CSV table of C-alpha atoms and ligand atoms in Angstrom, one decimal:
chain,number,residue,atom,x,y,z
J,1,MET,CA,98.0,108.4,92.9
J,2,ARG,CA,96.1,111.6,93.6
J,3,HIS,CA,92.5,111.0,92.3
J,4,PHE,CA,90.7,107.8,91.2
J,5,THR,CA,87.8,108.1,88.8
J,6,ASN,CA,88.7,105.8,85.9
J,7,VAL,CA,90.9,102.9,84.8
J,8,ASN,CA,93.7,105.2,83.6
J,9,ASP,CA,94.3,106.5,87.1
J,10,LEU,CA,95.5,103.1,88.2
J,11,GLY,CA,98.2,102.8,85.5
J,12,ASP,CA,99.5,99.3,84.7
J,13,LEU,CA,96.7,96.9,85.4
J,14,LYS,CA,99.1,93.9,85.9
J,15,ALA,CA,100.8,95.8,88.7
J,16,ALA,CA,97.5,96.8,90.2
J,17,LEU,CA,96.4,93.2,90.2
J,18,ASP,CA,99.6,92.0,91.8
J,19,GLU,CA,99.0,94.6,94.5
J,20,ALA,CA,95.4,93.4,95.0
J,21,PHE,CA,96.6,89.8,95.4
J,22,GLU,CA,99.3,90.8,97.8
J,23,ILE,CA,96.7,92.7,99.9
J,24,LYS,CA,94.3,89.8,99.7
J,25,LYS,CA,97.0,87.5,101.3
J,26,ASP,CA,97.6,89.9,104.2
J,27,ARG,CA,95.0,92.7,104.6
J,28,PHE,CA,96.8,94.2,107.5
J,29,LYS,CA,100.3,94.5,106.0
J,30,TYR,CA,99.9,98.3,105.6
J,31,VAL,CA,98.0,99.0,108.8
J,32,GLU,CA,100.4,101.8,109.8
J,33,LEU,CA,100.0,103.6,106.5
J,34,GLY,CA,96.7,105.3,107.4
J,35,ARG,CA,97.4,106.1,111.0
J,36,ASN,CA,95.8,109.4,112.0
J,37,LYS,CA,94.5,109.8,108.4
J,38,THR,CA,90.7,110.3,108.0
J,39,LEU,CA,88.6,109.1,105.1
J,40,LEU,CA,85.3,111.0,104.5
J,41,MET,CA,82.7,109.0,102.5
J,42,ILE,CA,79.9,111.1,101.0
J,43,PHE,CA,76.8,109.4,99.7
J,44,PHE,CA,74.3,111.2,97.5
J,45,ASN,CA,72.7,107.8,96.8
J,46,SER,CA,72.1,104.5,98.7
J,47,SER,CA,74.7,101.9,99.1
J,48,LEU,CA,75.4,98.6,100.9
J,49,ARG,CA,78.6,97.1,99.4
J,50,THR,CA,80.5,100.3,98.6
J,51,ARG,CA,79.9,101.8,102.1
J,52,LEU,CA,80.9,98.7,104.0
J,53,SER,CA,83.7,97.5,101.8
J,54,THR,CA,85.4,100.9,101.6
J,55,GLN,CA,85.1,101.5,105.3
J,56,LYS,CA,86.6,98.0,105.9
J,57,ALA,CA,89.4,98.7,103.5
J,58,ALA,CA,90.2,102.0,105.2
J,59,MET,CA,90.1,100.2,108.6
J,60,ASN,CA,92.6,97.6,107.3
J,61,LEU,CA,94.9,100.5,106.5
J,62,GLY,CA,94.5,101.9,110.0
J,63,MET,CA,92.4,104.9,108.9
J,64,ASN,CA,89.6,106.7,110.7
J,65,VAL,CA,86.3,107.0,108.8
J,66,ILE,CA,83.5,109.5,108.7
J,67,VAL,CA,80.4,108.8,106.6
J,68,LEU,CA,77.9,111.5,105.5
J,69,ASP,CA,74.6,110.5,103.9
J,70,VAL,CA,73.7,113.7,102.3
J,71,ASN,CA,70.0,112.8,102.1
J,72,GLN,CA,69.7,111.8,105.8
J,73,GLY,CA,70.3,114.7,108.2
J,74,ALA,CA,72.6,117.0,106.1
J,75,TRP,CA,71.3,120.3,104.7
J,76,LYS,CA,69.8,120.0,101.3
J,77,LEU,CA,72.5,121.0,98.8
J,78,GLU,CA,72.2,123.2,95.7
J,79,THR,CA,74.5,122.0,93.0
J,80,GLU,CA,73.9,124.7,90.2
J,81,ARG,CA,75.8,127.9,90.3
J,82,GLY,CA,73.9,131.2,89.8
J,83,VAL,CA,70.6,129.9,91.3
J,84,ILE,CA,68.7,132.2,93.6
J,85,MET,CA,68.5,130.0,96.6
J,86,ASP,CA,64.9,130.8,97.7
J,87,GLY,CA,63.7,127.2,97.6
J,88,ASP,CA,64.2,124.2,99.8
J,89,LYS,CA,68.0,123.9,99.4
J,90,THR,CA,69.9,125.4,102.3
J,91,GLU,CA,73.5,125.2,101.4
J,92,HIS,CA,75.6,125.4,98.2
J,93,LEU,CA,78.0,122.6,97.2
J,94,LEU,CA,80.6,125.3,96.6
J,95,GLU,CA,80.7,126.0,100.4
J,96,ALA,CA,80.0,122.5,101.5
J,97,ILE,CA,82.8,120.9,99.5
J,98,PRO,CA,85.7,123.0,100.9
J,99,VAL,CA,84.2,122.7,104.4
J,100,MET,CA,84.1,118.9,104.1
J,101,GLY,CA,87.7,119.0,102.9
J,102,CYS,CA,88.8,120.6,106.1
J,103,TYR,CA,87.8,117.6,108.2
J,104,CYS,CA,89.6,114.8,106.3
J,105,ASP,CA,92.5,113.7,104.2
J,106,ILE,CA,90.8,111.7,101.5
J,107,ILE,CA,87.2,112.0,100.1
J,108,GLY,CA,85.1,109.2,98.5
J,109,VAL,CA,82.0,110.4,96.6
J,110,ARG,CA,78.9,108.5,95.4
J,111,SER,CA,76.8,110.5,93.1
J,112,PHE,CA,74.8,108.8,90.3
J,113,ALA,CA,73.7,110.4,87.0
J,114,GLN,CA,70.6,112.5,87.6
J,115,PHE,CA,69.2,112.1,84.1
J,116,GLN,CA,68.2,115.8,84.0
J,117,ASN,CA,71.0,117.0,81.9
J,118,LYS,CA,73.1,114.5,79.9
J,119,THR,CA,75.9,116.9,79.3
J,120,ASP,CA,76.3,117.6,83.0
J,121,ASP,CA,76.1,113.9,83.8
J,122,TYR,CA,78.7,113.0,81.2
J,123,ASN,CA,80.9,115.9,82.2
J,124,GLU,CA,80.8,114.4,85.8
J,125,VAL,CA,80.0,117.9,87.2
J,126,ILE,CA,79.5,116.7,90.8
J,127,ILE,CA,82.7,114.6,91.4
J,128,ASN,CA,84.7,117.1,89.4
J,129,GLN,CA,83.6,119.9,91.7
J,130,PHE,CA,84.9,117.8,94.6
J,131,ILE,CA,88.2,117.4,92.8
J,132,LYS,CA,88.4,121.1,92.1
J,133,TYR,CA,87.2,122.6,95.4
J,134,SER,CA,87.9,120.1,98.2
J,135,GLY,CA,91.7,120.4,98.2
J,136,ARG,CA,91.8,116.6,98.9
J,137,PRO,CA,92.4,113.5,96.9
J,138,VAL,CA,89.0,112.3,95.6
J,139,PHE,CA,87.9,108.8,94.5
J,140,SER,CA,84.7,107.7,92.9
J,141,MET,CA,82.4,105.4,94.8
J,142,GLU,CA,80.2,105.3,91.6
J,143,ALA,CA,79.8,108.6,89.8
J,144,ALA,CA,77.6,109.6,86.9
J,145,THR,CA,79.4,107.7,84.2
J,146,ARG,CA,81.7,105.1,85.9
J,147,HIS,CA,82.0,102.8,88.9
J,148,PRO,CA,85.7,102.0,88.9
J,149,LEU,CA,85.9,100.3,92.3
J,150,GLN,CA,83.3,97.9,91.0
J,151,SER,CA,85.1,97.3,87.7
J,152,PHE,CA,88.4,96.8,89.5
J,153,ALA,CA,86.8,94.2,91.8
J,154,ASP,CA,85.2,92.5,88.7
J,155,LEU,CA,88.6,92.3,87.1
J,156,ILE,CA,90.2,90.8,90.2
J,157,THR,CA,87.3,88.2,90.3
J,158,ILE,CA,87.7,87.2,86.6
J,159,GLU,CA,91.5,86.8,87.1
J,160,GLU,CA,90.8,84.5,90.1
J,161,TYR,CA,88.2,82.4,88.3
J,162,LYS,CA,89.4,82.3,84.6
J,163,LYS,CA,90.5,78.9,83.3
J,164,LYS,CA,92.2,80.3,80.1
J,165,ALA,CA,94.4,83.2,79.4
J,166,ARG,CA,91.9,84.9,77.2
J,167,PRO,CA,88.3,84.2,78.5
J,168,LYS,CA,85.2,85.2,76.6
J,169,VAL,CA,83.4,87.8,78.7
J,170,VAL,CA,79.8,88.7,77.8
J,171,MET,CA,78.1,91.7,79.3
J,172,THR,CA,74.4,91.4,78.8
J,173,TRP,CA,71.7,93.9,79.3
J,174,ALA,CA,68.7,92.5,81.4
J,175,PRO,CA,65.4,94.1,82.2
J,176,HIS,CA,64.6,96.2,85.3
J,177,PRO,CA,61.5,98.2,86.4
J,178,ARG,CA,63.4,101.5,86.8
J,179,ALA,CA,65.7,103.6,84.8
J,180,LEU,CA,69.3,102.8,86.0
J,181,PRO,CA,72.5,104.7,85.2
J,182,GLN,CA,75.0,103.5,82.6
J,183,ALA,CA,77.9,103.9,85.1
J,184,VAL,CA,78.4,100.2,85.8
J,185,PRO,CA,78.3,99.0,82.2
J,186,ASN,CA,80.3,101.9,80.9
J,187,SER,CA,83.0,101.3,83.5
J,188,PHE,CA,83.0,97.5,83.0
J,189,ALA,CA,83.4,98.0,79.3
J,190,GLU,CA,86.2,100.5,79.9
J,191,TRP,CA,88.1,98.0,82.1
J,192,MET,CA,87.5,95.0,79.8
J,193,ASN,CA,88.8,97.1,76.9
J,194,ALA,CA,92.0,97.6,79.0
J,195,THR,CA,92.5,93.8,79.1
J,196,ASP,CA,93.0,91.4,76.2
J,197,TYR,CA,89.9,89.3,76.9
J,198,ASP,CA,87.4,88.4,74.2
J,199,PHE,CA,84.8,91.0,75.2
J,200,VAL,CA,81.2,91.1,73.8
J,201,ILE,CA,78.3,93.3,74.7
J,202,THR,CA,74.7,92.3,74.0
J,203,HIS,CA,71.5,94.4,74.4
J,204,PRO,CA,68.3,95.1,72.6
J,205,GLU,CA,68.4,97.8,69.9
J,206,GLY,CA,68.1,101.3,71.4
J,207,TYR,CA,70.4,100.4,74.4
J,208,GLU,CA,73.6,101.4,72.7
J,209,LEU,CA,76.1,102.8,75.2
J,210,ASP,CA,78.4,105.8,74.6
J,211,PRO,CA,80.9,104.6,71.9
J,212,LYS,CA,83.7,106.0,74.0
J,213,PHE,CA,83.1,103.2,76.5
J,214,VAL,CA,82.2,100.5,74.0
J,215,GLY,CA,85.6,100.9,72.5
J,216,ASN,CA,86.7,97.7,70.7
J,217,ALA,CA,84.0,95.5,72.2
J,218,LYS,CA,82.0,93.4,69.8
J,219,VAL,CA,78.3,94.4,70.0
J,220,GLU,CA,75.8,91.6,69.3
J,221,TYR,CA,72.0,92.2,69.3
J,222,ASP,CA,71.2,88.5,69.4
J,223,GLN,CA,71.6,87.7,73.1
J,224,MET,CA,71.7,83.9,72.7
J,225,LYS,CA,74.4,84.2,69.9
J,226,ALA,CA,76.4,86.5,72.1
J,227,LEU,CA,76.3,84.1,75.0
J,228,GLU,CA,77.5,81.1,73.0
J,229,GLY,CA,80.8,79.8,74.5
J,230,ALA,CA,81.0,82.5,77.1
J,231,ASP,CA,83.3,81.9,80.1
J,232,PHE,CA,81.8,84.8,82.1
J,233,VAL,CA,78.3,86.3,81.9
J,234,TYR,CA,78.1,89.8,83.4
J,235,ALA,CA,74.5,90.9,83.7
J,236,LYS,CA,73.4,94.5,84.2
J,237,ASN,CA,70.5,96.7,83.4
J,238,TRP,CA,71.0,100.2,82.1
J,239,SER,CA,68.7,102.9,80.7
J,240,GLY,CA,69.0,104.4,77.3
J,241,TYR,CA,72.0,106.5,76.4
J,242,ALA,CA,71.5,107.7,72.8
J,243,GLY,CA,69.4,110.7,71.8
J,244,ASP,CA,65.9,111.1,73.3
J,245,ASN,CA,66.3,107.7,75.0
J,246,TYR,CA,68.7,109.2,77.5
J,247,GLY,CA,67.7,107.9,81.0
J,248,ARG,CA,64.6,106.1,79.7
J,249,VAL,CA,63.4,102.6,80.0
J,250,ILE,CA,62.9,101.4,76.4
J,251,SER,CA,62.2,97.7,77.1
J,252,LYS,CA,61.3,95.4,80.0
J,253,ASP,CA,61.5,92.3,77.9
J,254,ARG,CA,61.9,89.4,80.3
J,255,ALA,CA,63.2,87.2,77.4
J,256,TRP,CA,66.5,88.9,78.3
J,257,THR,CA,66.3,87.8,82.0
J,258,VAL,CA,69.4,85.5,82.4
J,259,SER,CA,68.0,82.0,82.9
J,260,ALA,CA,69.2,78.4,82.9
J,261,ALA,CA,68.4,78.3,79.1
J,262,HIS,CA,70.8,81.2,78.6
J,263,MET,CA,73.5,79.7,80.7
J,264,ALA,CA,73.1,76.4,78.8
J,265,VAL,CA,74.7,77.9,75.6
J,266,THR,CA,77.7,79.1,77.5
J,267,ASN,CA,81.0,77.3,78.3
J,268,ASN,CA,79.6,76.6,81.7
J,269,ALA,CA,80.1,80.3,82.4
J,270,TYR,CA,80.4,82.0,85.7
J,271,PHE,CA,77.5,84.4,86.4
J,272,MET,CA,78.4,87.9,87.7
J,273,HIS,CA,76.5,90.9,88.8
J,274,CYS,CA,77.6,94.0,90.8
J,275,LEU,CA,74.5,93.7,93.1
J,276,PRO,CA,72.0,94.8,94.3
J,277,VAL,CA,70.1,92.6,91.9
J,278,ARG,CA,66.4,92.2,91.2
J,279,ARG,CA,65.8,88.5,91.1
J,280,ASN,CA,63.6,87.1,88.2
J,281,MET,CA,64.1,90.4,86.4
J,282,ILE,CA,67.8,90.4,85.8
J,283,VAL,CA,68.5,86.8,86.7
J,284,THR,CA,66.4,83.8,87.7
J,285,ASP,CA,66.7,82.3,91.3
J,286,ASP,CA,68.2,79.1,90.0
J,287,VAL,CA,71.0,80.8,88.1
J,288,ILE,CA,72.0,83.2,90.9
J,289,GLU,CA,71.9,80.3,93.4
J,290,SER,CA,73.9,78.0,91.1
J,291,PRO,CA,77.5,76.9,91.9
J,292,GLN,CA,78.5,79.0,88.8
J,293,SER,CA,77.2,82.2,90.4
J,294,ILE,CA,80.2,84.2,91.8
J,295,VAL,CA,78.3,87.3,92.9
J,296,ILE,CA,79.4,86.9,96.5
J,297,PRO,CA,83.1,86.5,95.9
J,298,GLU,CA,82.8,89.4,93.4
J,299,ALA,CA,81.3,91.6,96.2
J,300,ALA,CA,84.0,90.4,98.6
J,301,ASN,CA,86.6,91.7,96.2
J,302,ARG,CA,85.2,95.2,96.7
J,303,GLU,CA,87.2,95.4,99.9
J,304,ILE,CA,90.4,94.5,98.0
J,305,SER,CA,89.8,97.0,95.1
J,306,ALA,CA,89.1,99.8,97.6
J,307,GLN,CA,92.2,98.9,99.7
J,308,VAL,CA,94.5,99.1,96.7
J,309,VAL,CA,93.0,102.5,95.7
J,310,LEU,CA,93.2,103.9,99.3
J,311,LYS,CA,96.7,102.5,99.8
J,312,ARG,CA,97.9,104.3,96.6
J,313,ILE,CA,96.2,107.5,97.5
J,314,LEU,CA,97.7,107.4,101.1
J,315,GLU,CA,101.2,106.8,99.6
J,316,GLY,CA,100.7,109.9,97.4
J,317,LEU,CA,99.7,112.2,100.3
J,318,GLU,CA,102.1,115.1,100.9
V,401,LIG,N1,76.4,100.2,92.5
V,401,LIG,C1,75.7,99.1,92.2
V,401,LIG,C2,74.5,99.6,91.3
V,401,LIG,C3,73.8,100.8,91.7
V,401,LIG,C4,72.7,101.2,90.9
V,401,LIG,N2,71.6,100.3,91.1
V,401,LIG,C5,70.4,100.8,91.5
V,401,LIG,O1,70.2,101.9,91.7
V,401,LIG,C6,69.4,99.7,91.8
V,401,LIG,C7,68.1,100.3,92.2
V,401,LIG,C8,66.9,99.3,92.2
V,401,LIG,O2,67.1,98.1,91.9
V,401,LIG,O3,65.8,99.8,92.4
V,401,LIG,C9,73.1,101.2,89.4
V,401,LIG,O4,72.6,100.4,88.6
V,401,LIG,O5,74.1,102.0,89.0
V,402,LIG,N1,77.8,97.1,93.8
V,402,LIG,C1,77.6,98.2,94.6
V,402,LIG,O1,78.3,99.3,94.3
V,402,LIG,O2,76.7,98.1,95.6
V,402,LIG,P1,76.1,99.2,96.5
V,402,LIG,O3,75.3,100.1,95.6
V,402,LIG,O4,75.4,98.5,97.5
V,402,LIG,O5,77.3,100.0,97.1
């Protein structure tokens, strides 16, 4: 594997899951693979899980790791071409990217949607410039439209906890005070569509996601109806995608906050969230603290998903 930005880069999901469970049994089996190889992780946005789990995965593979928080200590980067750089931005991404490529073997990039230009966001202009100009394999640590390391960890988690071959998985929108990207729900939908699970998406009207990601999912506007009989409840906030609602908060309706009353109509479902989560906005304290909440094992699987991806990229290095 050269780059990793979406589900298709992984190929056969069954094989990827087998590899994940093999690694989970013995995390240090491939500790020689990354010897003298350097991972550079670049963060344009904050992170707890991605940063720690990806670094741990790289260390399990024997790699060296460098982390750059672009907003803390690096020069301010210009991303648009053709701009007269007479403002506060010191360096252009077009020089910074190939320079960063000189110091490492693999690059991970976190760069959220900026909500200034939907076309740029949905064309993934930032991570695609890293792919084009770094000369290195690049993987997404959450880009503008997808968060594939998260979705892969979510899939591993569902496979570990499911009690039937074809569980009902419901992704529900939940309220949040700020405008959040669509990357996590887009990506989760993309990965769920690559399985044969019974997959349902529920959200208030106006929160329709890009049809490209919704795929064959059933969209149900009645949250309680959607949750009936669910085996997994995957909560997430996202901001509007369609038309003028792009990047906007349309509703903060706390009737959508996942509570015990919501979980009561499910098939004793497991509760999932990628974290960080705003308690009593997205989910009530009692639900996230309940035995059915698997948010911690879900986060733990981020180390495994990252390790499969790094292992495959290392195996593909010339
Ligand atoms: N990678 C996990 C989620 C990251 C991001 N959440 C956030 O920015 C939360 C910010 C806040 O709660 O203020 C998102 O939704 O894509
Ligand atoms: N779930 C996730 O990606 O968390 P961080 O934003 O903390 O990395």
